[in-house]
Amino acid sequence: MSQFVKNQVRKWGVVSVVVLSLATVLLTSYTKYQHIASDQPDSSKLAAFVEPSFPYISTSVDARKIGAGFPTDNQAARTLALQLGDSAYVCFDTDQLRWSVAWTGNFLPMVLMAQISYKNFFNKNNAIARLTGEPKIATGNYAGWTIGKPLFRNGKQENEPTWKALPADQARWNGSYVVGSEAILHYTVGNSKIYELPGSFKFGDQTVFRRKLRVESVEKELYMIAAEVSNGSTGEVKGKTAYIYQGANKDSVTAISIAGKVGWSLEINENKYVTVKFPPAAKQSLGIIVMWKGPAKLLKAFEKAARLRPEQLPDFEKGGPAAWKETITTAGKLSPDTAAFVTDQLTLPLNNPWKRNVRVADIAFFPDGRAAVVTFEGDVWTVEGIDKNLQNIKWRRFASGLHEPLSIEVVKDFIYVFDRNGIVKLHDLNNDGNADYYENFSNVMSQSAESREWAADLVYTPDGSFYVAKGGSLSNGPGMTAATSGKGFRTGSDQNGTILKITADGRKSEVIATGLRGPYLGYNSKTGVLTATDQQGNFVPSTPIYVIKKGDYYGVTPTAHRTDNPEIAPPLTWIPHSVDRSSLGQAWVTGNKMGPLNGSLIHFSFGTPGLFRVLIDSTSRILQGGVSYINANYPAPTSKGALNPVDEQLYVTGFNLWGSASVGISSLIRLRYTGKPSYLPNQFHAGNQGIIIGFDSEIDKTSALNAANFDIKRYNYKRTEEYGSGHFKLDGSTGEELLPVAGSYLSADGKKILLLVPDMKEVMQMEVGYKLNAKDGRKMNDHFYFTVNSSDDMDLKKYGFEHVDLALLTSKKAEIATQPAKTEIASAEKGQEIFQKMACAGCHSPGTKTDGMYGPPFKNLYKSERIFDDGTKVVADEKYLRESILEPSKRIVKGYNEEMPSFVGVLTDTDIESVILYIKALKK
């Protein structure tokens, strides 16, 4: 690991013992608004996640157990939870185009991942959104609208969710218009256009729900299922009102009425479904469906209240009033030009008039250099003033209500966001700087309610299509679907853990690759090369980087979604756990102003955090690659990034939550090329004779020719259903192989080094540590990590190496067996070094801190009682600690998930003994 990473880990390890509060946590900076710049921290409290002035949030909901008489198959992954006023709410299922559930009282609990961590930044104990209020109206898991005849469950008691939108030729969600605090829902049923304004009103203390509908061009009769009441005693339709009575004495009733001069009519099917029939009509019709549940003795009062006169819908197609008028101005922080690549900080607008958190997930640029960023809480901000000095950055809130978005693109001046609803295209209809129409550009990808089935990534291609990556349905935390036969996963949707291509019109999808756990994408717009990372975990032994090819399968059994037993496609390279235990996005540097990084693939590490330069050896029979760390200041986890088309520098977003070594909450930074010399590796080749590594700068000849300046080791991983992997020698035994350097050579141009390495073979992981001097005297002490997918003969002359003594390979190989084993002594001090070096500090606190940590804290761990998720207990003695290091999946401490790899073959017996001594030393 590079010295910079080691130092950062040490620093963060010390910081991590501090209990963070909202007032003291490292936010990137608060700023005042109304064009007043400030970069000083501010301890002002955040407002609630749900804003009363915005009409909805996007969410999943589980309403299967809301009480007698309601459907028991009522769950939805994509809903708009609308605030109707006066403590009345409804979840509109945009996949099935139905009112999933309407209720009164409390709004949904804020327990989804983005919600529960909104104020408590490291809280990842998400739960399922279930009603805590009083349900009134609900429907089950079937289409809310049908053509020609009503359709329910085809005789079934319950329908299993498909986690898909309805076929577009049957019905399609088109989007929502935001007009002040109201939302107009737009969808089509067949060729008929429907515009719906949900609302509520009261008579006395009773809440009535209303669905104002504008229906256009009905060619064949349509049916809308308004409610399902499964415990009705009797039902009847009188005129324009349908009644289903409940209770032995008929003392409760669900009543549905039609208001307005329309030809619509009501039916009761199977004594429990209330449906509205819309006859064929060429002209537009406007009416209201009025719905109420309450005491039968109040029926007369309801019938009187239901005599509404429908007014025209607001003039929504021209855009509504701006919800966010203020501009927040911040001043950035420039880094001094101390290296080839430095990071400037763009101060986030945290001190804003809405007291809104700003956890930036992704960034995209307009052609003129303006930016759009999307936040994990579901907002979009536009950003201006991104110039050389960053002293007048102007932020404007543009959109809200999105569902855990992680990706954003700008295409032809339109903003596209990928969230759990699908790809949303945002329209500012009246040019007031706020989005008015949230168009469903595409919802053809499946989406379950599983918390880790992220809408992970979105990239645009020049032909107008998009690639999207979907997270796997991991079993971390509670879920709605059954566990799979593969460890660590739930069933989720039939496209979880996949990469899809979405057509330019958004109406069709094509599966490109499967078998992924948590993929994120990179796309080179000049070459058309698609790349991806995946998350280490079950079935993924360490962090991989892939070059994606259509039809490839990447080894995660529960997300294979195929039965032909395909071969597992190899990664371009693996990255060791201690170097990057949690990867995220990628970016290709396609501009011409990043100096040595021009044309490079950049890999983003959430866990380390930081950026890695990816090198590709395309001369081997099978593509292979490697990575080197870009030393810079990373104030928060690095997640996604994009190249600014004006300055052609790389802008990087990220926010904290899942256990990064960083303690920063969120940041937006610019990786800037200063023109100073770079000392990064810029090319590599691996083959039968050894390893060639090229550098951006010339190397001092004396240090290059000293073989003692290099350390090389190699090992394999094992892909199993357990989390991560230990390290294994090529013969299958545990451990790592240390390889000698038989000789080192410097190329004629002084920038490439050839390392003669005996017994080169295909291997999953190799590491080269080097201690060199550049020709200008700069010390170059770092590591390069790579994979050998194919070990072939290399043309050494081609790379500038003449007169290489290949006989050294044979003589040095004979010396390996005669080297005595090193004697090591265990100590608590050595254990502390291992704790930092192996990135343990990113998941376990040496103190008592638990926020943001994947694993239990180490202080007072020794001899404490451990309670496991199966209810069993044990005292944490030396035997248990050793087991936890070598077999971490064997027993999981209650309240935690399986998120630690085995250190079999990674740590020696002395290393393990040292770690145990260190843990023992942390006891009071």
mmCIF file of C-alpha atoms in Angstrom, residues 287-484:
data_model
loop_
_atom_site.group_PDB
_atom_site.id
_atom_site.type_symbol
_atom_site.label_atom_id
_atom_site.label_comp_id
_atom_site.label_asym_id
_atom_site.label_seq_id
_atom_site.Cartn_x
_atom_site.Cartn_y
_atom_site.Cartn_z
ATOM 1 C CA GLY A 287 -64.818 13.950 -13.066
ATOM 2 C CA ILE A 288 -63.939 13.010 -9.512
ATOM 3 C CA ILE A 289 -63.856 9.633 -7.814
ATOM 4 C CA VAL A 290 -64.762 10.240 -4.174
ATOM 5 C CA MET A 291 -63.751 7.563 -1.639
ATOM 6 C CA TRP A 292 -64.471 7.191 2.057
ATOM 7 C CA LYS A 293 -64.471 4.590 4.777
ATOM 8 C CA GLY A 294 -66.272 5.202 8.059
ATOM 9 C CA PRO A 295 -69.335 4.600 10.224
ATOM 10 C CA ALA A 296 -72.446 3.704 8.240
ATOM 11 C CA LYS A 297 -74.459 6.144 10.314
ATOM 12 C CA LEU A 298 -72.593 8.986 8.564
ATOM 13 C CA LEU A 299 -73.524 7.878 5.036
ATOM 14 C CA LYS A 300 -75.969 10.718 4.481
ATOM 15 C CA ALA A 301 -73.309 13.235 5.411
ATOM 16 C CA PHE A 302 -70.853 11.555 3.028
ATOM 17 C CA GLU A 303 -73.344 11.521 0.169
ATOM 18 C CA LYS A 304 -73.921 15.233 0.638
ATOM 19 C CA ALA A 305 -70.180 15.950 0.826
ATOM 20 C CA ALA A 306 -69.530 13.889 -2.309
ATOM 21 C CA ARG A 307 -71.652 16.178 -4.505
ATOM 22 C CA LEU A 308 -68.654 17.960 -5.917
ATOM 23 C CA ARG A 309 -68.414 20.075 -9.031
ATOM 24 C CA PRO A 310 -65.194 19.251 -10.824
ATOM 25 C CA GLU A 311 -63.104 22.251 -11.719
ATOM 26 C CA GLN A 312 -60.519 22.196 -14.445
ATOM 27 C CA LEU A 313 -57.069 20.989 -13.529
ATOM 28 C CA PRO A 314 -54.418 23.656 -12.989
ATOM 29 C CA ASP A 315 -52.614 24.796 -16.124
ATOM 30 C CA PHE A 316 -49.809 22.363 -15.367
ATOM 31 C CA GLU A 317 -48.452 21.930 -18.888
ATOM 32 C CA LYS A 318 -47.010 25.448 -18.822
ATOM 33 C CA GLY A 319 -45.134 24.873 -15.579
ATOM 34 C CA GLY A 320 -45.908 25.707 -11.987
ATOM 35 C CA PRO A 321 -44.504 28.298 -9.590
ATOM 36 C CA ALA A 322 -40.886 27.945 -8.526
ATOM 37 C CA ALA A 323 -40.548 26.086 -5.233
ATOM 38 C CA TRP A 324 -36.920 27.095 -4.695
ATOM 39 C CA LYS A 325 -36.122 30.637 -5.753
ATOM 40 C CA GLU A 326 -32.976 31.285 -3.743
ATOM 41 C CA THR A 327 -29.438 30.972 -5.049
ATOM 42 C CA ILE A 328 -26.823 29.853 -2.547
ATOM 43 C CA THR A 329 -23.308 31.125 -3.143
ATOM 44 C CA THR A 330 -20.271 29.338 -1.765
ATOM 45 C CA ALA A 331 -16.532 29.843 -1.997
ATOM 46 C CA GLY A 332 -14.380 26.842 -2.776
ATOM 47 C CA LYS A 333 -10.964 25.956 -1.436
ATOM 48 C CA LEU A 334 -8.052 25.688 -3.847
ATOM 49 C CA SER A 335 -5.222 23.305 -3.162
ATOM 50 C CA PRO A 336 -1.669 24.578 -3.555
ATOM 51 C CA ASP A 337 0.144 23.093 -6.561
ATOM 52 C CA THR A 338 2.230 20.660 -4.538
ATOM 53 C CA ALA A 339 1.987 17.705 -6.916
ATOM 54 C CA ALA A 340 0.967 16.780 -10.430
ATOM 55 C CA PHE A 341 -2.595 16.142 -9.276
ATOM 56 C CA VAL A 342 -4.307 17.983 -6.452
ATOM 57 C CA THR A 343 -7.900 18.264 -5.268
ATOM 58 C CA ASP A 344 -9.781 21.539 -4.998
ATOM 59 C CA GLN A 345 -12.940 21.559 -2.869
ATOM 60 C CA LEU A 346 -16.237 22.988 -4.105
ATOM 61 C CA THR A 347 -18.046 23.986 -0.911
ATOM 62 C CA LEU A 348 -21.484 22.410 -0.617
ATOM 63 C CA PRO A 349 -24.592 24.582 0.004
ATOM 64 C CA LEU A 350 -25.292 23.105 3.409
ATOM 65 C CA ASN A 351 -26.462 26.351 4.972
ATOM 66 C CA ASN A 352 -29.514 26.673 2.783
ATOM 67 C CA PRO A 353 -32.944 28.172 3.536
ATOM 68 C CA TRP A 354 -34.596 24.728 3.577
ATOM 69 C CA LYS A 355 -32.047 23.299 6.058
ATOM 70 C CA ARG A 356 -31.644 20.474 3.585
ATOM 71 C CA ASN A 357 -28.840 17.939 3.759
ATOM 72 C CA VAL A 358 -26.661 17.743 0.631
ATOM 73 C CA ARG A 359 -24.996 14.358 0.195
ATOM 74 C CA VAL A 360 -23.765 14.503 -3.373
ATOM 75 C CA ALA A 361 -23.954 11.180 -5.192
ATOM 76 C CA ASP A 362 -23.079 12.094 -8.793
ATOM 77 C CA ILE A 363 -22.355 15.017 -11.111
ATOM 78 C CA ALA A 364 -22.895 15.756 -14.792
ATOM 79 C CA PHE A 365 -22.082 18.778 -16.935
ATOM 80 C CA PHE A 366 -23.810 20.964 -19.485
ATOM 81 C CA PRO A 367 -21.701 21.877 -22.545
ATOM 82 C CA ASP A 368 -21.018 25.369 -21.130
ATOM 83 C CA GLY A 369 -19.486 24.039 -17.913
ATOM 84 C CA ARG A 370 -22.525 24.378 -15.668
ATOM 85 C CA ALA A 371 -23.128 21.277 -13.591
ATOM 86 C CA ALA A 372 -26.015 19.265 -12.207
ATOM 87 C CA VAL A 373 -25.555 17.195 -9.074
ATOM 88 C CA VAL A 374 -27.898 14.653 -7.541
ATOM 89 C CA THR A 375 -28.069 13.880 -3.844
ATOM 90 C CA PHE A 376 -28.857 10.666 -2.009
ATOM 91 C CA GLU A 377 -31.845 12.339 -0.368
ATOM 92 C CA GLY A 378 -33.433 12.741 -3.804
ATOM 93 C CA ASP A 379 -32.659 16.320 -4.824
ATOM 94 C CA VAL A 380 -31.067 17.796 -7.939
ATOM 95 C CA TRP A 381 -29.055 21.021 -7.768
ATOM 96 C CA THR A 382 -27.646 23.050 -10.638
ATOM 97 C CA VAL A 383 -24.235 24.649 -10.150
ATOM 98 C CA GLU A 384 -22.713 27.677 -11.891
ATOM 99 C CA GLY A 385 -19.490 29.586 -11.397
ATOM 100 C CA ILE A 386 -17.196 26.575 -11.681
ATOM 101 C CA ASP A 387 -14.145 28.449 -12.841
ATOM 102 C CA LYS A 388 -10.439 28.404 -12.089
ATOM 103 C CA ASN A 389 -10.706 30.082 -8.676
ATOM 104 C CA LEU A 390 -14.024 28.611 -7.418
ATOM 105 C CA GLN A 391 -14.776 31.735 -5.365
ATOM 106 C CA ASN A 392 -18.316 32.384 -6.614
ATOM 107 C CA ILE A 393 -20.039 29.007 -6.927
ATOM 108 C CA LYS A 394 -23.792 29.423 -7.335
ATOM 109 C CA TRP A 395 -26.117 26.626 -6.311
ATOM 110 C CA ARG A 396 -29.786 26.421 -7.268
ATOM 111 C CA ARG A 397 -32.127 23.666 -6.181
ATOM 112 C CA PHE A 398 -33.820 22.206 -9.245
ATOM 113 C CA ALA A 399 -35.783 19.033 -8.367
ATOM 114 C CA SER A 400 -36.770 16.818 -5.440
ATOM 115 C CA GLY A 401 -38.779 13.735 -4.473
ATOM 116 C CA LEU A 402 -36.526 11.161 -6.159
ATOM 117 C CA HIS A 403 -35.931 7.700 -4.673
ATOM 118 C CA GLU A 404 -32.323 7.154 -3.541
ATOM 119 C CA PRO A 405 -30.776 8.361 -6.809
ATOM 120 C CA LEU A 406 -27.102 7.601 -7.395
ATOM 121 C CA SER A 407 -26.618 8.702 -11.025
ATOM 122 C CA ILE A 408 -27.180 11.726 -13.203
ATOM 123 C CA GLU A 409 -26.521 12.579 -16.856
ATOM 124 C CA VAL A 410 -27.021 15.713 -18.963
ATOM 125 C CA VAL A 411 -28.070 15.015 -22.551
ATOM 126 C CA LYS A 412 -28.856 17.850 -24.946
ATOM 127 C CA ASP A 413 -29.378 20.198 -21.982
ATOM 128 C CA PHE A 414 -31.878 17.850 -20.315
ATOM 129 C CA ILE A 415 -31.123 16.288 -16.944
ATOM 130 C CA TYR A 416 -31.653 12.546 -16.575
ATOM 131 C CA VAL A 417 -31.579 10.859 -13.177
ATOM 132 C CA PHE A 418 -31.512 7.121 -12.493
ATOM 133 C CA ASP A 419 -33.314 6.229 -9.289
ATOM 134 C CA ARG A 420 -35.429 3.296 -8.149
ATOM 135 C CA ASN A 421 -38.341 4.662 -10.205
ATOM 136 C CA GLY A 422 -36.279 4.259 -13.386
ATOM 137 C CA ILE A 423 -34.695 6.916 -15.574
ATOM 138 C CA VAL A 424 -36.401 10.239 -14.893
ATOM 139 C CA LYS A 425 -36.106 13.095 -17.410
ATOM 140 C CA LEU A 426 -36.565 16.512 -15.821
ATOM 141 C CA HIS A 427 -38.335 19.352 -17.650
ATOM 142 C CA ASP A 428 -38.335 23.027 -16.670
ATOM 143 C CA LEU A 429 -41.421 24.026 -18.617
ATOM 144 C CA ASN A 430 -41.367 27.738 -17.835
ATOM 145 C CA ASN A 431 -37.612 28.334 -17.512
ATOM 146 C CA ASP A 432 -37.812 29.431 -13.875
ATOM 147 C CA GLY A 433 -34.935 27.200 -12.760
ATOM 148 C CA ASN A 434 -37.170 24.505 -11.221
ATOM 149 C CA ALA A 435 -38.254 21.207 -12.726
ATOM 150 C CA ASP A 436 -41.992 21.090 -13.405
ATOM 151 C CA TYR A 437 -42.421 17.745 -15.151
ATOM 152 C CA TYR A 438 -40.744 14.575 -13.894
ATOM 153 C CA GLU A 439 -41.030 12.445 -17.000
ATOM 154 C CA ASN A 440 -40.711 8.678 -16.815
ATOM 155 C CA PHE A 441 -38.182 8.302 -19.597
ATOM 156 C CA SER A 442 -37.775 4.592 -18.873
ATOM 157 C CA ASN A 443 -39.032 2.146 -16.272
ATOM 158 C CA VAL A 444 -38.472 -1.006 -18.330
ATOM 159 C CA MET A 445 -35.881 -2.303 -15.876
ATOM 160 C CA SER A 446 -37.221 -4.456 -13.053
ATOM 161 C CA GLN A 447 -36.976 -3.055 -9.533
ATOM 162 C CA SER A 448 -37.746 -4.816 -6.267
ATOM 163 C CA ALA A 449 -38.113 -3.179 -2.876
ATOM 164 C CA GLU A 450 -34.922 -4.810 -1.561
ATOM 165 C CA SER A 451 -32.795 -2.087 0.011
ATOM 166 C CA ARG A 452 -29.527 -3.032 -1.734
ATOM 167 C CA GLU A 453 -31.023 -3.438 -5.198
ATOM 168 C CA TRP A 454 -29.733 0.018 -5.953
ATOM 169 C CA ALA A 455 -30.373 1.907 -9.130
ATOM 170 C CA ALA A 456 -26.597 1.990 -9.093
ATOM 171 C CA ASP A 457 -25.324 3.645 -12.253
ATOM 172 C CA LEU A 458 -26.282 5.280 -15.519
ATOM 173 C CA VAL A 459 -24.074 6.204 -18.480
ATOM 174 C CA TYR A 460 -25.090 7.771 -21.791
ATOM 175 C CA THR A 461 -23.777 6.621 -25.163
ATOM 176 C CA PRO A 462 -23.442 8.682 -28.364
ATOM 177 C CA ASP A 463 -26.174 6.683 -30.128
ATOM 178 C CA GLY A 464 -28.723 7.949 -27.602
ATOM 179 C CA SER A 465 -28.980 4.772 -25.560
ATOM 180 C CA PHE A 466 -28.052 4.307 -21.906
ATOM 181 C CA TYR A 467 -26.317 1.599 -19.927
ATOM 182 C CA VAL A 468 -27.577 1.038 -16.402
ATOM 183 C CA ALA A 469 -26.193 -1.064 -13.575
ATOM 184 C CA LYS A 470 -28.446 -2.571 -10.925
ATOM 185 C CA GLY A 471 -27.303 -3.666 -7.512
ATOM 186 C CA GLY A 472 -27.756 -7.206 -6.306
ATOM 187 C CA SER A 473 -30.533 -7.942 -3.802
ATOM 188 C CA LEU A 474 -28.274 -8.451 -0.808
ATOM 189 C CA SER A 475 -29.705 -9.868 2.380
ATOM 190 C CA ASN A 476 -28.270 -7.099 4.578
ATOM 191 C CA GLY A 477 -31.076 -5.800 6.737
ATOM 192 C CA PRO A 478 -34.808 -6.534 6.407
ATOM 193 C CA GLY A 479 -36.346 -7.424 3.077
ATOM 194 C CA MET A 480 -39.587 -8.214 1.264
ATOM 195 C CA THR A 481 -38.480 -11.206 -0.817
ATOM 196 C CA ALA A 482 -37.353 -14.705 0.094
ATOM 197 C CA ALA A 483 -33.734 -15.731 0.600
ATOM 198 C CA THR A 484 -32.037 -17.444 -2.339
#
